[in-house]
Coordinates of C-alpha atoms in Angstrom, one line a residue:
Chain A
M5 CA -57.6 54.3 116.4
T6 CA -58.4 56.9 113.3
N7 CA -54.9 59.2 112.8
L8 CA -55.8 62.6 111.7
N9 CA -52.6 65.4 110.1
I10 CA -53.8 68.7 109.5
P11 CA -54.7 69.8 106.8
I12 CA -58.2 67.3 107.4
S13 CA -60.1 67.0 104.4
Q14 CA -63.8 66.8 104.7
Q15 CA -63.6 63.1 103.7
D16 CA -61.9 62.4 107.2
I17 CA -64.0 63.8 109.1
L18 CA -67.0 62.5 107.7
S19 CA -66.0 58.9 108.5
L20 CA -66.0 59.6 112.0
H21 CA -68.6 58.7 114.6
A22 CA -69.3 60.0 118.0
G23 CA -67.5 57.5 120.2
D24 CA -64.4 57.6 117.9
S25 CA -60.9 57.2 119.2
V26 CA -58.4 59.7 117.3
T27 CA -54.7 60.9 117.8
I28 CA -54.2 64.7 115.7
S29 CA -50.9 65.5 114.5
G30 CA -49.8 69.1 112.4
I31 CA -50.1 72.2 113.4
A32 CA -53.0 74.1 115.4
T33 CA -53.0 76.8 118.0
T34 CA -54.5 77.2 121.4
G35 CA -57.0 79.4 121.9
R36 CA -59.2 80.0 124.7
D37 CA -61.3 82.8 126.9
A38 CA -59.5 86.0 125.2
A39 CA -59.2 84.3 122.0
H40 CA -62.3 83.3 121.2
K41 CA -64.0 87.0 122.3
Y42 CA -61.3 88.3 120.1
M43 CA -61.6 86.5 116.8
V44 CA -65.1 86.8 116.8
E45 CA -65.6 90.7 118.1
T46 CA -62.3 92.1 116.5
L47 CA -61.1 89.5 113.3
L48 CA -64.5 88.4 112.2
N49 CA -67.9 90.6 113.5
S50 CA -66.4 94.3 114.2
G51 CA -67.6 95.9 111.4
K52 CA -64.4 98.6 111.1
T53 CA -61.6 98.4 109.4
L54 CA -58.4 96.5 111.3
S55 CA -55.6 97.8 112.2
A56 CA -52.7 96.7 110.1
Q57 CA -51.7 94.2 113.1
D58 CA -55.3 92.6 112.9
R59 CA -55.1 92.4 109.6
R60 CA -51.7 90.4 109.9
L61 CA -52.9 88.0 112.7
L62 CA -56.4 87.2 110.9
D63 CA -54.5 86.3 107.2
E64 CA -52.0 83.4 109.8
L65 CA -55.0 82.3 111.7
K66 CA -57.1 81.9 108.8
S67 CA -53.9 80.3 107.2
I68 CA -53.8 78.0 110.1
Y69 CA -56.7 77.0 110.9
N70 CA -58.2 76.2 106.8
G71 CA -58.9 72.1 107.9
G72 CA -57.2 73.3 110.9
M73 CA -57.9 72.5 114.8
I74 CA -57.9 75.2 117.7
Y75 CA -57.4 73.3 121.1
H76 CA -59.3 75.0 124.3
C77 CA -56.2 75.0 126.6
G78 CA -54.3 77.4 128.8
P79 CA -50.8 75.8 129.1
I80 CA -47.9 76.3 131.4
V81 CA -45.2 77.3 128.9
R82 CA -41.3 77.6 129.8
N83 CA -38.6 79.7 127.7
E84 CA -35.7 77.9 127.3
N85 CA -32.7 80.0 126.5
G86 CA -34.8 82.3 124.6
K87 CA -36.9 79.1 122.7
W88 CA -40.9 78.2 124.3
R89 CA -40.9 75.1 125.3
I90 CA -44.8 73.4 126.6
I91 CA -45.0 71.5 129.7
S92 CA -48.3 71.4 131.2
A93 CA -51.2 71.6 128.2
G94 CA -54.1 69.6 129.3
P95 CA -57.3 71.0 128.2
T96 CA -59.7 73.5 129.7
T97 CA -63.9 73.3 130.0
S98 CA -65.2 74.2 126.3
I99 CA -68.9 75.1 127.0
R100 CA -67.0 78.8 127.9
E101 CA -66.4 79.7 123.9
E102 CA -70.2 77.8 122.9
V103 CA -71.5 82.0 122.3
Y104 CA -68.4 82.1 120.2
E105 CA -67.7 78.5 118.2
D106 CA -70.0 77.9 115.9
S107 CA -68.3 81.5 114.0
V108 CA -65.5 80.5 114.6
I109 CA -65.6 77.6 113.1
S110 CA -67.6 79.1 109.8
G111 CA -65.5 81.9 110.3
F112 CA -62.0 79.8 109.6
G113 CA -62.4 76.9 108.0
L114 CA -61.9 74.5 111.1
R115 CA -62.3 71.0 111.7
V116 CA -61.5 70.2 115.2
V117 CA -62.6 71.5 117.9
M118 CA -61.1 70.1 120.8
G119 CA -61.6 70.6 124.9
K120 CA -63.2 69.0 127.5
G121 CA -66.8 68.6 128.8
G122 CA -68.3 69.3 125.3
M123 CA -70.6 72.0 123.5
G124 CA -73.8 72.5 122.9
S125 CA -76.4 72.7 120.1
R126 CA -75.2 76.3 118.4
T127 CA -71.6 74.4 118.2
L128 CA -72.9 70.4 117.2
A129 CA -74.9 72.7 114.9
A130 CA -72.3 74.7 112.8
C131 CA -70.1 71.1 113.5
T132 CA -73.0 69.5 110.6
K133 CA -73.1 72.4 108.7
N134 CA -69.2 72.5 108.1
K135 CA -67.6 69.3 108.3
A136 CA -66.2 69.7 111.3
I137 CA -66.4 67.2 114.7
Y138 CA -65.6 68.3 118.6
V139 CA -62.9 66.3 120.7
H140 CA -62.6 65.7 123.7
A141 CA -59.2 66.0 125.5
I142 CA -58.0 64.1 128.4
G143 CA -58.6 66.5 131.3
G144 CA -55.6 66.6 133.6
A145 CA -53.3 65.1 132.1
G146 CA -51.1 68.3 131.6
V147 CA -48.1 66.3 131.2
T148 CA -48.5 63.5 128.8
S149 CA -50.4 66.0 126.9
A150 CA -48.0 68.2 126.3
E151 CA -45.6 65.8 125.2
K152 CA -47.7 65.7 122.2
M153 CA -46.7 69.2 121.9
V154 CA -43.6 69.0 120.2
E155 CA -42.4 72.2 119.3
V156 CA -43.8 75.5 119.7
L157 CA -43.4 77.3 116.5
D158 CA -44.6 80.9 117.2
V159 CA -46.9 83.0 119.6
F160 CA -49.5 85.7 119.3
K161 CA -51.2 88.3 121.6
L162 CA -49.1 86.9 123.6
E163 CA -48.6 90.7 125.9
E164 CA -51.8 91.0 125.6
F165 CA -53.8 87.9 127.0
G166 CA -51.1 86.6 129.4
L167 CA -49.8 83.2 129.3
P168 CA -52.5 80.6 129.9
E169 CA -54.4 83.3 127.6
A170 CA -52.2 84.2 123.8
F171 CA -52.7 82.0 121.0
W172 CA -49.9 79.5 121.2
K173 CA -48.6 78.5 117.2
V174 CA -47.6 74.1 118.5
R175 CA -46.9 71.3 116.1
F176 CA -49.3 68.2 117.5
H177 CA -47.7 64.5 117.3
N178 CA -50.0 61.6 117.6
F179 CA -52.1 63.9 120.1
P180 CA -55.3 61.8 122.1
G181 CA -58.7 62.3 122.0
I182 CA -62.3 61.3 122.0
V183 CA -64.6 62.3 119.2
T184 CA -67.7 63.4 121.4
M185 CA -69.8 65.4 118.9
D186 CA -69.0 64.7 115.0
A187 CA -70.4 65.6 111.1
H188 CA -73.5 63.7 111.6
G189 CA -75.2 65.4 114.4
K190 CA -74.6 63.0 117.0
S191 CA -73.4 64.0 120.3
L192 CA -72.4 61.7 122.8
H193 CA -72.9 64.4 126.1
E194 CA -76.4 64.5 123.9
E195 CA -77.1 60.5 124.4
L196 CA -75.2 60.0 127.6
G197 CA -76.4 62.9 129.4
R198 CA -80.2 61.2 129.1
E199 CA -78.8 58.2 130.3
F200 CA -77.5 59.9 133.3
D201 CA -81.0 61.6 134.0
K202 CA -82.9 58.5 133.6
N203 CA -80.1 56.2 135.7
L204 CA -80.3 59.3 138.5
A205 CA -84.5 59.3 138.1
E206 CA -84.4 55.7 139.3
L207 CA -81.9 56.5 142.5
L208 CA -84.4 58.5 143.5
E209 CA -87.9 57.0 142.7
G210 CA -89.8 56.5 146.2
Chain B
M30 CA -41.5 76.6 172.3
I31 CA -42.9 79.8 170.6
D32 CA -39.5 82.0 170.7
N33 CA -38.3 79.8 168.8
L34 CA -40.8 78.3 166.3
K35 CA -40.6 82.9 166.1
K36 CA -37.5 82.6 165.0
V37 CA -37.8 79.7 162.9
L38 CA -40.7 82.8 161.0
S39 CA -37.8 85.0 161.0
G40 CA -35.4 82.5 159.2
P41 CA -35.5 80.7 155.9
I42 CA -37.0 77.7 156.7
F43 CA -40.2 78.4 157.0
G44 CA -40.4 79.7 153.1
E45 CA -38.4 76.9 152.3
A46 CA -40.5 74.4 153.5
V47 CA -43.3 76.1 152.0
F48 CA -41.7 76.3 149.0
D49 CA -40.8 72.7 149.2
L50 CA -44.8 72.3 149.8
I51 CA -46.2 73.6 146.4
R52 CA -43.6 72.0 144.6
R53 CA -45.2 68.7 145.7
A54 CA -48.5 69.1 145.4
A55 CA -48.3 70.4 141.9
C56 CA -46.6 67.6 140.8
D57 CA -47.1 64.5 143.1
L58 CA -50.3 63.1 143.6
P59 CA -50.6 62.0 147.1
P60 CA -50.7 58.0 147.3
D61 CA -54.7 57.9 148.6
V62 CA -55.9 59.2 145.4
E63 CA -53.2 57.6 143.1
S64 CA -54.2 54.5 144.3
A65 CA -58.6 55.0 144.0
I66 CA -57.3 55.9 140.7
R67 CA -55.7 52.2 140.1
K68 CA -58.8 50.4 141.8
A69 CA -60.7 52.4 139.9
R70 CA -59.2 51.0 136.5
E71 CA -59.4 47.1 137.8
N72 CA -63.0 48.1 138.3
E73 CA -64.3 49.0 134.6
A74 CA -64.6 46.8 132.1
P75 CA -61.4 46.2 130.2
G76 CA -60.7 47.3 127.0
S77 CA -63.7 49.9 128.0
R78 CA -63.1 54.0 127.1
A79 CA -63.4 54.2 130.4
Q80 CA -60.5 52.4 131.3
E81 CA -58.6 53.6 128.6
I82 CA -59.2 57.0 129.9
L83 CA -58.1 56.2 133.4
S84 CA -54.5 54.3 132.1
M85 CA -54.0 57.7 130.6
Y86 CA -54.6 59.6 133.9
L87 CA -52.3 56.9 135.6
D88 CA -49.7 57.7 133.3
N89 CA -49.8 61.6 133.1
I90 CA -49.0 60.6 137.7
A91 CA -46.2 58.9 136.9
R92 CA -44.9 61.2 134.4
A93 CA -45.2 64.5 136.4
R94 CA -43.7 63.3 139.1
E95 CA -40.6 61.6 136.9
K96 CA -40.1 65.3 135.5
Q97 CA -41.7 66.9 138.2
V98 CA -43.8 69.6 136.3
A99 CA -46.9 70.0 137.2
L100 CA -49.6 67.8 137.0
C101 CA -52.4 69.6 135.4
Q102 CA -51.9 73.4 133.8
D103 CA -54.2 74.2 135.6
T104 CA -52.5 74.6 138.6
G105 CA -55.1 76.2 140.6
L106 CA -56.0 78.4 143.6
P107 CA -53.4 77.8 146.4
I108 CA -55.3 76.7 149.4
F109 CA -53.4 77.3 152.4
I110 CA -54.8 76.2 156.0
I111 CA -52.7 76.8 159.1
R112 CA -52.3 75.2 162.6
H113 CA -50.3 77.1 165.0
P114 CA -50.1 77.6 168.5
L115 CA -50.8 80.9 170.1
G116 CA -48.4 84.1 169.4
L117 CA -47.3 83.9 166.4
S118 CA -48.3 86.1 163.6
Q119 CA -50.5 84.7 161.3
R120 CA -49.4 88.2 158.9
K121 CA -46.2 86.8 158.6
M122 CA -46.7 83.2 158.4
A123 CA -49.5 84.7 155.4
G124 CA -46.8 86.8 154.1
L125 CA -43.9 83.6 153.9
C126 CA -46.7 81.8 151.4
E127 CA -47.2 84.2 149.4
E128 CA -43.2 85.1 149.0
A129 CA -43.3 81.3 148.1
V130 CA -45.9 81.2 145.8
A131 CA -44.9 84.0 143.7
K132 CA -41.3 81.9 143.8
A133 CA -43.1 78.7 142.7
T134 CA -44.9 80.4 140.2
K135 CA -42.1 82.7 138.4
V136 CA -40.1 78.8 138.2
Q137 CA -43.4 77.6 136.8
Y138 CA -44.5 74.9 139.3
L139 CA -47.9 77.1 139.5
R140 CA -49.3 79.2 136.3
P141 CA -50.4 82.3 136.8
N142 CA -53.7 82.0 138.3
A143 CA -54.9 85.0 139.8
V144 CA -56.4 87.9 137.4
D145 CA -58.4 91.6 138.8
P146 CA -61.8 91.5 137.9
V147 CA -62.3 94.5 137.3
T148 CA -58.5 95.5 134.7
G149 CA -58.5 91.6 133.4
K150 CA -55.3 92.0 134.3
N151 CA -53.3 88.9 135.3
S152 CA -50.8 89.6 138.6
G153 CA -48.3 87.3 137.0
N154 CA -47.5 86.5 139.9
S155 CA -51.0 83.9 141.4
V156 CA -51.0 87.0 143.9
G157 CA -53.1 89.1 144.7
P158 CA -56.7 90.1 147.0
G159 CA -57.8 86.8 148.2
S160 CA -55.0 84.6 146.2
P161 CA -54.1 82.8 147.9
V162 CA -56.9 81.4 150.5
F163 CA -55.5 81.4 154.1
Y164 CA -57.4 79.2 157.0
F165 CA -55.1 80.1 160.3
E166 CA -56.1 77.9 162.7
E167 CA -55.0 78.0 166.2
A168 CA -54.1 74.9 168.2
D169 CA -52.5 73.7 170.9
A170 CA -49.5 72.7 169.4
D171 CA -45.1 72.7 169.7
S172 CA -45.4 72.9 166.1
V173 CA -46.8 74.7 163.4
T174 CA -48.8 72.7 160.7
V175 CA -49.1 73.8 156.7
H176 CA -51.8 71.9 154.9
L177 CA -51.7 73.0 151.0
M178 CA -54.7 72.8 148.2
L179 CA -54.7 73.4 145.1
K180 CA -58.4 74.0 143.2
G181 CA -58.5 73.6 140.0
G182 CA -60.4 76.0 138.4
G183 CA -62.7 73.7 136.5
S184 CA -64.0 72.0 139.2
E185 CA -64.2 74.9 141.1
N186 CA -67.0 76.3 138.7
V187 CA -69.1 72.8 139.5
C188 CA -69.9 73.2 143.1
T189 CA -72.8 74.4 145.0
Q190 CA -74.8 74.8 147.5
Y191 CA -78.4 73.7 147.5
S192 CA -81.4 75.5 150.3
L193 CA -83.1 73.1 151.5
P194 CA -86.1 71.8 151.9
D195 CA -85.9 71.0 147.6
G196 CA -89.4 70.7 146.0
T197 CA -87.8 69.4 142.8
L198 CA -85.9 67.1 144.5
K199 CA -88.0 66.2 147.1
A200 CA -86.2 66.3 149.2
G201 CA -86.6 67.5 152.8
R202 CA -84.9 69.3 155.9
D203 CA -83.2 65.1 156.7
L204 CA -80.5 63.0 155.7
E205 CA -82.4 61.9 152.4
G206 CA -82.9 64.5 151.7
V207 CA -79.1 65.6 151.6
R208 CA -78.8 62.1 149.9
R209 CA -80.9 63.3 146.9
V210 CA -79.0 67.0 147.0
L211 CA -75.4 65.2 146.5
L212 CA -76.9 62.3 143.5
D213 CA -78.2 65.8 142.2
A214 CA -75.5 68.0 142.2
T215 CA -72.8 64.9 140.8
R216 CA -75.5 64.5 137.7
K217 CA -75.2 68.0 136.8
A218 CA -71.3 68.2 137.1
E219 CA -71.5 65.3 135.2
G220 CA -67.0 65.2 133.8
K221 CA -67.1 68.8 133.7
G222 CA -65.0 68.8 137.4
C223 CA -62.8 66.3 135.6
A224 CA -64.5 62.7 136.6
P225 CA -64.1 60.8 138.7
G226 CA -64.4 63.6 141.5
I227 CA -64.9 64.0 145.3
L228 CA -67.5 65.7 147.3
G229 CA -66.8 67.9 149.8
V230 CA -69.9 68.4 151.8
C231 CA -71.1 70.2 154.7
I232 CA -74.3 69.8 156.1
G233 CA -75.5 73.4 157.9
G234 CA -73.2 76.5 158.4
D235 CA -74.3 79.4 156.4
R236 CA -73.8 80.0 153.0
S237 CA -69.8 81.3 153.6
S238 CA -69.3 78.6 156.5
G239 CA -70.5 75.7 154.9
Y240 CA -68.5 76.3 151.8
N241 CA -65.5 76.9 153.9
H242 CA -66.0 73.5 155.7
S243 CA -67.2 71.6 152.9
K244 CA -63.3 72.4 151.6
H245 CA -61.8 71.7 154.7
Q246 CA -63.3 67.7 153.6
L247 CA -61.5 67.3 151.4
L248 CA -58.2 67.0 153.4
R249 CA -59.0 63.6 154.4
R250 CA -57.8 60.6 153.0
L251 CA -59.9 59.2 151.0
D252 CA -59.7 55.7 152.6
D253 CA -60.2 57.4 155.5
V254 CA -63.7 56.3 158.1
N255 CA -65.6 59.4 159.0
P256 CA -65.9 59.0 162.8
D257 CA -70.3 59.8 163.3
P258 CA -71.0 56.3 161.9
V259 CA -73.9 58.2 160.6
L260 CA -72.2 60.5 158.3
A261 CA -70.6 57.3 157.8
G262 CA -73.1 55.2 156.5
L263 CA -74.0 58.3 154.2
E264 CA -71.1 58.8 152.4
G265 CA -71.1 55.1 151.6
R266 CA -74.1 55.1 150.3
V267 CA -74.2 57.9 148.4
L268 CA -71.0 56.9 147.3
R269 CA -71.9 53.5 146.0
E270 CA -75.0 55.1 144.2
A271 CA -73.7 58.2 142.4
N272 CA -71.4 55.1 140.5
T273 CA -74.3 53.9 139.1
L274 CA -75.3 57.1 137.4
G275 CA -73.4 55.6 134.6
I276 CA -71.1 59.3 134.2
G277 CA -67.6 57.8 133.6
P278 CA -64.4 59.4 133.5
L279 CA -64.6 62.6 131.8
G280 CA -68.4 61.6 132.0
L281 CA -68.1 59.4 128.8
G282 CA -69.4 56.6 130.8
G283 CA -68.0 54.0 133.2
K284 CA -68.8 53.1 136.6
T285 CA -66.6 55.4 138.8
T286 CA -68.3 58.1 138.8
L287 CA -66.5 59.6 142.2
L288 CA -64.3 58.3 143.6
G289 CA -65.4 59.6 147.6
V290 CA -67.9 61.6 149.6
K291 CA -66.3 63.6 152.4
I292 CA -69.4 65.1 154.7
G293 CA -68.9 67.4 157.8
S294 CA -71.5 69.3 159.1
L295 CA -71.9 72.5 161.4
H296 CA -74.7 73.9 163.2
R297 CA -77.2 75.9 161.6
H298 CA -79.9 78.7 161.8
P299 CA -83.5 77.5 162.6
A300 CA -84.9 78.8 159.6
C301 CA -81.8 77.5 157.5
Y302 CA -80.2 74.2 155.8
F303 CA -77.8 74.8 153.6
V304 CA -75.9 71.6 152.0
T305 CA -72.7 72.5 150.4
I306 CA -70.9 70.5 148.0
T307 CA -67.4 71.1 146.7
Y308 CA -66.5 69.0 144.2
M309 CA -62.5 68.5 144.1
C310 CA -61.6 66.5 140.5
W311 CA -59.6 63.7 140.3
E312 CA -56.5 65.1 140.7
C313 CA -56.5 66.0 144.1
R314 CA -53.8 68.0 144.7
R315 CA -53.0 68.4 148.8
W316 CA -50.1 67.3 150.7
G317 CA -49.3 68.8 154.4
I318 CA -46.2 69.1 156.2
T319 CA -45.3 70.0 160.5
I320 CA -42.4 73.2 160.7
E321 CA -40.6 71.8 163.9
S322 CA -39.4 74.6 166.8
D323 CA -36.3 72.8 165.8
G324 CA -36.0 74.0 162.3
S325 CA -36.9 70.2 161.4
W326 CA -39.9 70.2 158.5
R327 CA -41.6 67.0 157.4
Y328 CA -44.0 65.7 155.3
I329 CA -47.5 64.4 157.2
E330 CA -50.5 62.7 155.7

């Protein structure tokens, strides 16, 4: 088990391999479909001058993500006397962000993308090129995941994206996961997928 | 009898009971599902990744029950299956369920999960056209039963429908063909629907009734036995074989790929042979209640 602390160094990432268990601590954000579309189409690639508000968020996200993590998650968050608390927050399916993630990794300097189900060849290539990893969180484990998201520090785009889709800036403490795509070009999903295909072919023979 | 039930519908009891049903479905995994996960953990190799993941599932189940918070942040699409005697208003019952869903969303047993696909706007209370989903059935009964299933989006995305024959899979219009597509669907779902999952299957029907009927299969207890011995045999075989695919919890390897296979059938048009598969995640959230004409209500299996 390796404990990663944000900001995470290139050396830490290179020491990890697909199949390793990790825990992650430090400040990161959640972000899913609306967040990825916004980051790529508005913040990174719009080709237009950003509004002051977008500019501020771009800077804020850059400072969080440089050496840091984005978590594919649409949490349940409760406001208790003006203070937000994460209630249930397991991972959502990552592959929906496949078309965006390589730009996000390189544009923001991410070291960790966390979610569930794994991602495709574009993200895997971006992980190798930018020294980043994909971490598989525990799908369905909403409550125990939320308990590792110990403090809500801020929220961005809450009104516009809605509660599940907003960027929740959170302090993580020993959040557990499994590296399934590493910075050496290996994907556990690809490797296991070949084994599943072989097993299926055997069952369907004859 | 029916007049008494009508009175119950006019008072607060029906709404209160459904609200509690939602709370329980969101926070408390049914015992048959938890027990299947426990068994699966014992069956995985000691110290394996699969066993470690299943332990984390069990931990999550215990924590959600203890804290009375949603097991998963995706509290799913609420699906109500309501059986009632002749003479009760379905619109009235649907309205009361919608109110309970909105209330449960407000106190965060549910996440707001109803989004207008045209405007992109989240309704904010999980209620909107098509959400929640209702199935009503008239029954010879003196009471109303309400079953609720919370169906997560990730698992819904891996549901599928085959039209037999399927040349690629060499799946003909017979039970061997059904077996082949069920194994193929399990392979394709991998861990994407939060494995180990449960397959609700309908053989036959039309394209829409097939999905409805396959969802209804998921109300069955995992340890029940299909009254049709042929389907019971097929369920057992597919379950056994699927668990040799190696997919395992979260699709990261292991012996437990499915927790159950539940198959029903509907008559088909001579030209059509559909096999419809609804994939349910390991957190199979479903409970049912019976509401009596004297206003009392209780949980049922």
